[in-house]
Coordinates of C-alpha atoms in Angstrom, one line a residue:
X289 CA -51.0 2.8 82.8
X290 CA -49.9 4.8 85.9
X291 CA -50.5 8.5 86.0
X292 CA -49.1 11.4 88.0
X293 CA -51.7 11.0 90.8
X294 CA -50.6 7.3 91.3
X295 CA -47.0 8.5 91.7
X296 CA -48.0 11.1 94.2
X297 CA -49.9 8.5 96.3
X298 CA -47.1 6.0 96.2
X299 CA -44.5 8.6 97.2
X300 CA -46.8 10.2 99.8
X301 CA -46.5 13.7 98.4
X302 CA -48.7 16.0 96.4
X303 CA -49.1 16.0 92.6
X304 CA -47.5 19.5 92.6
X305 CA -44.4 18.0 94.4
X306 CA -44.2 15.2 91.8
X307 CA -44.3 17.8 89.0
X308 CA -41.5 19.9 90.7
X309 CA -39.3 16.8 91.0
X310 CA -39.9 15.8 87.3
X311 CA -39.0 19.3 86.3
X312 CA -35.8 19.3 88.4
X313 CA -37.0 21.8 91.0
X314 CA -37.3 19.7 94.2
X315 CA -35.0 21.3 96.8
X316 CA -35.1 18.2 99.1
X317 CA -33.0 15.2 98.1
X318 CA -35.1 12.8 100.2
X319 CA -38.3 13.9 98.5
X320 CA -36.7 13.6 95.1
X321 CA -35.5 10.1 95.8
X322 CA -38.9 9.0 97.0
X323 CA -40.7 10.4 93.9
X324 CA -38.2 9.0 91.5
X325 CA -38.4 5.6 93.2
X326 CA -42.2 5.7 92.8
X327 CA -41.8 6.7 89.1
X328 CA -39.6 3.7 88.5
X329 CA -41.8 1.2 90.5
X330 CA -44.9 2.3 88.6
X331 CA -43.3 2.6 85.2
X332 CA -44.7 6.2 84.9
X333 CA -43.8 8.1 81.8
X334 CA -44.5 11.8 81.8
X335 CA -46.3 13.2 78.8
X336 CA -43.5 15.6 77.7
X337 CA -45.6 17.1 74.8
X338 CA -48.4 18.1 77.2
X339 CA -45.9 19.4 79.8
X340 CA -44.2 21.5 77.1
X341 CA -47.5 23.1 76.1
X342 CA -48.3 23.9 79.8
X343 CA -44.8 25.1 80.9
X344 CA -43.0 25.9 77.6
X345 CA -40.5 23.3 78.7
X346 CA -39.7 19.9 77.2
X347 CA -37.7 18.3 80.1
X348 CA -34.7 17.8 77.7
X349 CA -31.2 19.2 77.9
X350 CA -28.7 19.3 75.1
X351 CA -25.0 18.5 75.4
X352 CA -22.4 19.2 72.7
X353 CA -19.1 17.3 73.3
X354 CA -16.1 18.3 71.4
X355 CA -14.9 14.8 70.8
X356 CA -16.5 11.6 72.2
X357 CA -13.5 9.4 71.1
X358 CA -11.5 11.2 73.8
X359 CA -11.8 9.2 77.1
X360 CA -12.0 12.4 79.2
X361 CA -15.0 13.7 77.2
X362 CA -16.6 10.3 77.2
X363 CA -16.6 10.2 81.0
X364 CA -17.7 13.8 81.2
X365 CA -20.7 13.1 79.0
X366 CA -21.6 10.0 81.1
X367 CA -21.5 12.1 84.3
X368 CA -23.7 14.8 82.8
X369 CA -26.2 12.2 81.6
X370 CA -26.3 10.5 85.1
X371 CA -27.0 13.7 86.9
X372 CA -29.6 14.9 84.4
X373 CA -31.5 11.7 84.6
X374 CA -31.4 11.7 88.4
X375 CA -33.1 15.1 88.2
X376 CA -35.8 14.0 85.8
X377 CA -34.3 15.4 82.6
X378 CA -33.5 13.5 79.4
X379 CA -30.3 14.4 77.6
X380 CA -29.6 14.7 73.9
X381 CA -25.9 14.5 73.0
X382 CA -24.1 15.7 69.9
X383 CA -20.5 14.9 69.0
X384 CA -18.7 17.8 67.3
X385 CA -15.6 15.7 66.5
X386 CA -13.5 18.8 67.1
X387 CA -15.2 20.4 64.0
X388 CA -16.9 23.8 64.6
X389 CA -19.1 23.4 61.5
X390 CA -20.4 20.0 62.9
X391 CA -20.9 21.6 66.3
X392 CA -23.1 24.3 64.6
X393 CA -25.2 21.7 62.9
X394 CA -25.9 20.0 66.2
X395 CA -26.7 23.2 68.0
X396 CA -29.3 24.0 65.3
X397 CA -30.8 20.6 65.6
X398 CA -31.0 20.9 69.4
X399 CA -32.6 24.4 69.3
X400 CA -35.1 23.1 66.8
X401 CA -36.1 20.4 69.4
X402 CA -36.8 23.1 71.9
X403 CA -34.4 21.9 74.6
X404 CA -34.7 23.6 77.9
X405 CA -30.9 24.5 78.1
X406 CA -27.6 23.7 76.4
X407 CA -24.2 22.5 77.7
X408 CA -21.3 23.0 75.3
X409 CA -17.7 21.7 75.5
X410 CA -16.7 23.7 72.4
X411 CA -14.8 22.5 69.4
X412 CA -11.8 24.7 68.6
X413 CA -12.2 28.3 69.6
X414 CA -16.0 28.3 69.3
X415 CA -18.5 28.9 66.5
X416 CA -21.0 31.4 65.2
X417 CA -24.0 29.5 66.5
X418 CA -22.9 30.0 70.1
X419 CA -23.6 33.7 69.8
X420 CA -27.0 32.9 68.3
X421 CA -27.7 30.6 71.3
X422 CA -27.0 33.5 73.7
X423 CA -29.1 35.9 71.6
X424 CA -32.0 33.5 71.5
X425 CA -32.2 33.5 75.3
X426 CA -31.7 29.7 75.5
X427 CA -29.9 29.0 78.8
X428 CA -26.2 28.1 78.0
X429 CA -23.4 26.8 80.1
X430 CA -19.9 26.2 78.7
X431 CA -18.1 23.0 79.9
X432 CA -14.4 22.5 80.2
X433 CA -13.5 25.2 77.6
X434 CA -14.1 28.9 77.7
X435 CA -15.0 30.6 74.5
X436 CA -13.9 34.2 73.9
X437 CA -16.8 36.7 73.5
X438 CA -19.5 34.3 74.8
X439 CA -21.3 35.6 77.9
X440 CA -22.1 32.3 79.7
X441 CA -20.8 30.7 82.8
X442 CA -18.2 28.0 82.4
X443 CA -17.6 24.9 84.5
X444 CA -14.1 23.7 84.3
X445 CA -11.0 22.4 86.2
X446 CA -8.4 24.7 87.6
X447 CA -4.9 23.3 86.9
X448 CA -2.9 26.0 88.6
X449 CA -2.1 24.1 91.8
X450 CA -1.5 20.8 90.0
X451 CA 0.9 22.4 87.4
X452 CA 2.8 24.2 90.2
X453 CA 3.2 20.9 92.0
X454 CA 4.3 19.2 88.7
X455 CA 7.0 21.8 88.2
X456 CA 8.4 21.2 91.6
X457 CA 8.1 17.4 91.2
X458 CA 10.1 17.4 87.9
X459 CA 12.8 19.7 89.5
X460 CA 13.1 17.4 92.5
X461 CA 13.6 14.5 90.2
X462 CA 16.5 16.3 88.4
X463 CA 14.7 17.0 85.1
X464 CA 16.2 20.1 83.6
X465 CA 14.8 20.3 80.1
X466 CA 11.0 20.2 80.2
X467 CA 8.8 20.4 77.1
X468 CA 5.1 20.6 76.6
X469 CA 2.7 19.4 73.9
X470 CA -0.3 21.7 73.8
X471 CA -3.7 21.8 72.0
X472 CA -4.0 23.6 68.6
X473 CA -2.7 27.2 68.7
X474 CA -5.3 29.7 69.7
X475 CA -7.4 27.5 72.0
X476 CA -7.9 29.1 75.4
X477 CA -7.4 25.9 77.4
X478 CA -4.1 25.1 75.7
X479 CA -2.7 28.6 76.1
X480 CA -3.7 28.7 79.7
X481 CA -2.0 25.4 80.5
X482 CA 1.1 26.5 78.7
X483 CA 1.4 29.8 80.6
X484 CA 0.7 28.3 84.0
X485 CA 3.3 25.5 83.4
X486 CA 5.9 28.0 82.1
X487 CA 5.4 30.3 85.1
X488 CA 5.6 27.3 87.6
X489 CA 8.8 26.1 86.0
X490 CA 10.4 29.5 86.2
X491 CA 9.9 29.4 90.0
X492 CA 12.3 26.5 90.1
X493 CA 14.8 28.1 87.7
X494 CA 13.7 25.9 84.7
X495 CA 13.2 27.5 81.3
X496 CA 10.5 26.5 78.7
X497 CA 11.8 28.0 75.5
X498 CA 9.7 28.1 72.4
X499 CA 11.6 25.3 70.7
X500 CA 10.3 23.0 73.5
X501 CA 6.7 24.1 73.1
X502 CA 4.9 21.9 70.5
X503 CA 1.4 22.7 69.2
X504 CA -0.4 19.7 67.9
X505 CA -2.8 20.3 65.0
X506 CA -5.4 18.2 66.7
X507 CA -6.0 16.4 70.0
X508 CA -5.2 13.0 68.6
X509 CA -2.5 10.3 68.8
X510 CA -1.0 11.3 65.5
X511 CA -0.5 14.9 66.6
X512 CA 1.3 13.9 69.8
X513 CA 3.6 11.7 67.8
X514 CA 4.5 14.4 65.3
X515 CA 5.3 16.9 68.1
X516 CA 7.5 14.3 70.0
X517 CA 9.3 13.5 66.8
X518 CA 10.2 17.2 66.4
X519 CA 11.3 17.4 70.0
X520 CA 13.6 14.4 69.7
X521 CA 15.3 16.0 66.6
X522 CA 16.4 19.0 68.6
X523 CA 20.1 19.5 69.4
X524 CA 19.2 19.2 73.1
X525 CA 16.0 17.1 73.3
X526 CA 13.8 17.4 76.3
X527 CA 14.2 15.1 79.3
X528 CA 10.6 15.6 80.4
X529 CA 7.4 16.1 78.4
X530 CA 4.0 17.2 79.5
X531 CA 1.2 16.2 77.1
X532 CA -1.9 18.3 77.8
X533 CA -4.3 15.6 76.5
X534 CA -4.3 11.8 77.0
X535 CA -4.5 10.8 73.3
X536 CA -1.5 13.1 72.4
X537 CA 0.4 11.5 75.3
X538 CA -0.1 8.0 73.8
X539 CA 1.2 9.2 70.5
X540 CA 4.3 10.8 72.2
X541 CA 4.9 7.4 74.0
X542 CA 4.7 5.6 70.7
X543 CA 7.3 7.9 69.1
X544 CA 9.7 7.4 72.0
X545 CA 9.4 3.6 71.7
X546 CA 9.9 3.8 67.9
X547 CA 13.2 5.7 68.6
X548 CA 14.3 3.0 71.0
X549 CA 13.9 5.4 74.0
X550 CA 12.5 4.4 77.4
X551 CA 10.1 6.2 79.8
X552 CA 11.3 7.4 82.2
X553 CA 15.0 6.4 81.8
X554 CA 15.5 8.7 78.7
X555 CA 12.4 11.0 78.9
X556 CA 9.9 11.6 81.6
X557 CA 6.3 11.7 80.4
X558 CA 3.3 13.3 82.2
X559 CA -0.3 13.4 81.0
X560 CA -2.9 16.1 81.6
X561 CA -6.1 14.1 82.1
X562 CA -6.1 10.8 84.0
X563 CA -7.9 7.6 82.9
X564 CA -8.1 4.3 84.8
X565 CA -6.0 2.3 82.5
X566 CA -2.9 4.6 82.9
X567 CA -2.1 2.5 86.0
X568 CA -1.7 -0.6 83.8
X569 CA 0.8 1.0 81.3
X570 CA 4.5 0.2 81.8
X571 CA 5.5 2.4 83.5
X572 CA 2.3 3.7 85.1
X573 CA 1.8 7.2 83.9
X574 CA 2.1 10.2 86.2
X575 CA -0.9 12.4 85.4
X576 CA -2.9 15.5 86.3
X577 CA -6.4 14.3 87.2
X578 CA -9.4 16.5 86.5
X579 CA -12.5 16.0 88.7
X580 CA -14.4 14.8 85.7
X581 CA -17.6 13.5 87.3
X582 CA -17.8 16.4 89.7
X583 CA -17.5 18.7 86.6
X584 CA -20.4 17.0 84.9
X585 CA -22.6 17.2 88.0
X586 CA -21.8 20.9 88.6
X587 CA -22.5 21.7 84.9
X588 CA -26.0 20.3 85.1
X589 CA -26.8 22.2 88.3
X590 CA -25.4 25.4 86.9
X591 CA -27.6 25.0 83.8
X592 CA -30.7 24.2 85.8
X593 CA -30.1 27.4 87.8
X594 CA -30.0 29.4 84.6
X595 CA -33.2 27.6 83.4
X596 CA -34.9 28.7 86.6
X597 CA -33.7 32.3 86.1
X598 CA -31.4 32.1 89.1
X599 CA -27.9 33.6 89.3
X600 CA -25.3 31.1 87.9
X601 CA -21.6 31.9 88.2
X602 CA -18.7 30.0 86.6
X603 CA -17.3 27.1 88.5
X604 CA -13.7 26.1 89.0
X605 CA -12.8 22.7 90.5
X606 CA -9.2 21.9 91.4
X607 CA -7.2 19.3 89.4
X608 CA -4.6 17.3 91.2
X609 CA -1.2 15.8 90.5
X610 CA -1.1 11.9 90.6
X611 CA 2.6 10.8 90.8
X612 CA 3.2 7.3 89.5
X613 CA 6.4 6.0 87.8
X614 CA 6.8 7.7 84.4
X615 CA 9.0 10.6 85.7
X616 CA 11.5 8.3 87.5
X617 CA 9.7 8.5 90.8
X618 CA 11.1 6.2 93.5
X619 CA 9.3 2.8 94.0
X620 CA 7.6 4.0 97.2
X621 CA 5.3 6.4 95.2

């Protein structure tokens, strides 16, 4: 069985350099790639128990995802795992299922396993265990969602520019009665997207009254359908709807079809979060795309900086508007 000295000889580096790479501390990409190639060729498996005794580290990171059934979070988790593995770390994933209590259970389990650091895309508005993570000194980075009262950097997308462009896009297409389906009331992400969209619409003389703001009780298909049902019962139903989650958007589309209405002829539909199969829906859905894989990579690097005791600020990466055909765009788009 190959040992660390064999890896060092194959890669042409010192044993200390191999150790730094396996602990995610190699500053030179070329060196890291050479060492990881040697590890793979030789089938070397580090002794994580011995390494933990020497360094007080396990080489494992934890990731809590709010809901793995949501395509956005599935891709985000995949990006985090790819980046962690490329840097010599294993990843333990827990699915909170949008339930804070379940999130707490996973956090306790991960802390018991002595992970080196924790990434959390929080369920709801957070949970009591997050404060305990901070108090314990375990490096923590929030992902996609901020949590009030938690002192930790957050890596997320900035939708300001994309929502501003969307407001202008809808106004240019003659949509005068916009509406929005947001996340459950009280969630920072949902409130932020609502306020940004409302402000952007106002710049084009478009109002977003409370009757055209629908809060889904969950981020699921059923919630989006219930909100769209309420919108369509209004005396003046909306002529454009922004769903701030992809599963809610599909529920909204199902309700429109159940009522015999067409997208975009009767109601324009926009989705916050883009997934590859949106191009195959009829009509292809206009979306606000988050830089999902870039967010995953940035989150890993931010967490590793915290593990190394280095400064680690929050990261904002821009989302972008992707016009397709679901708002009545001309065929050239």
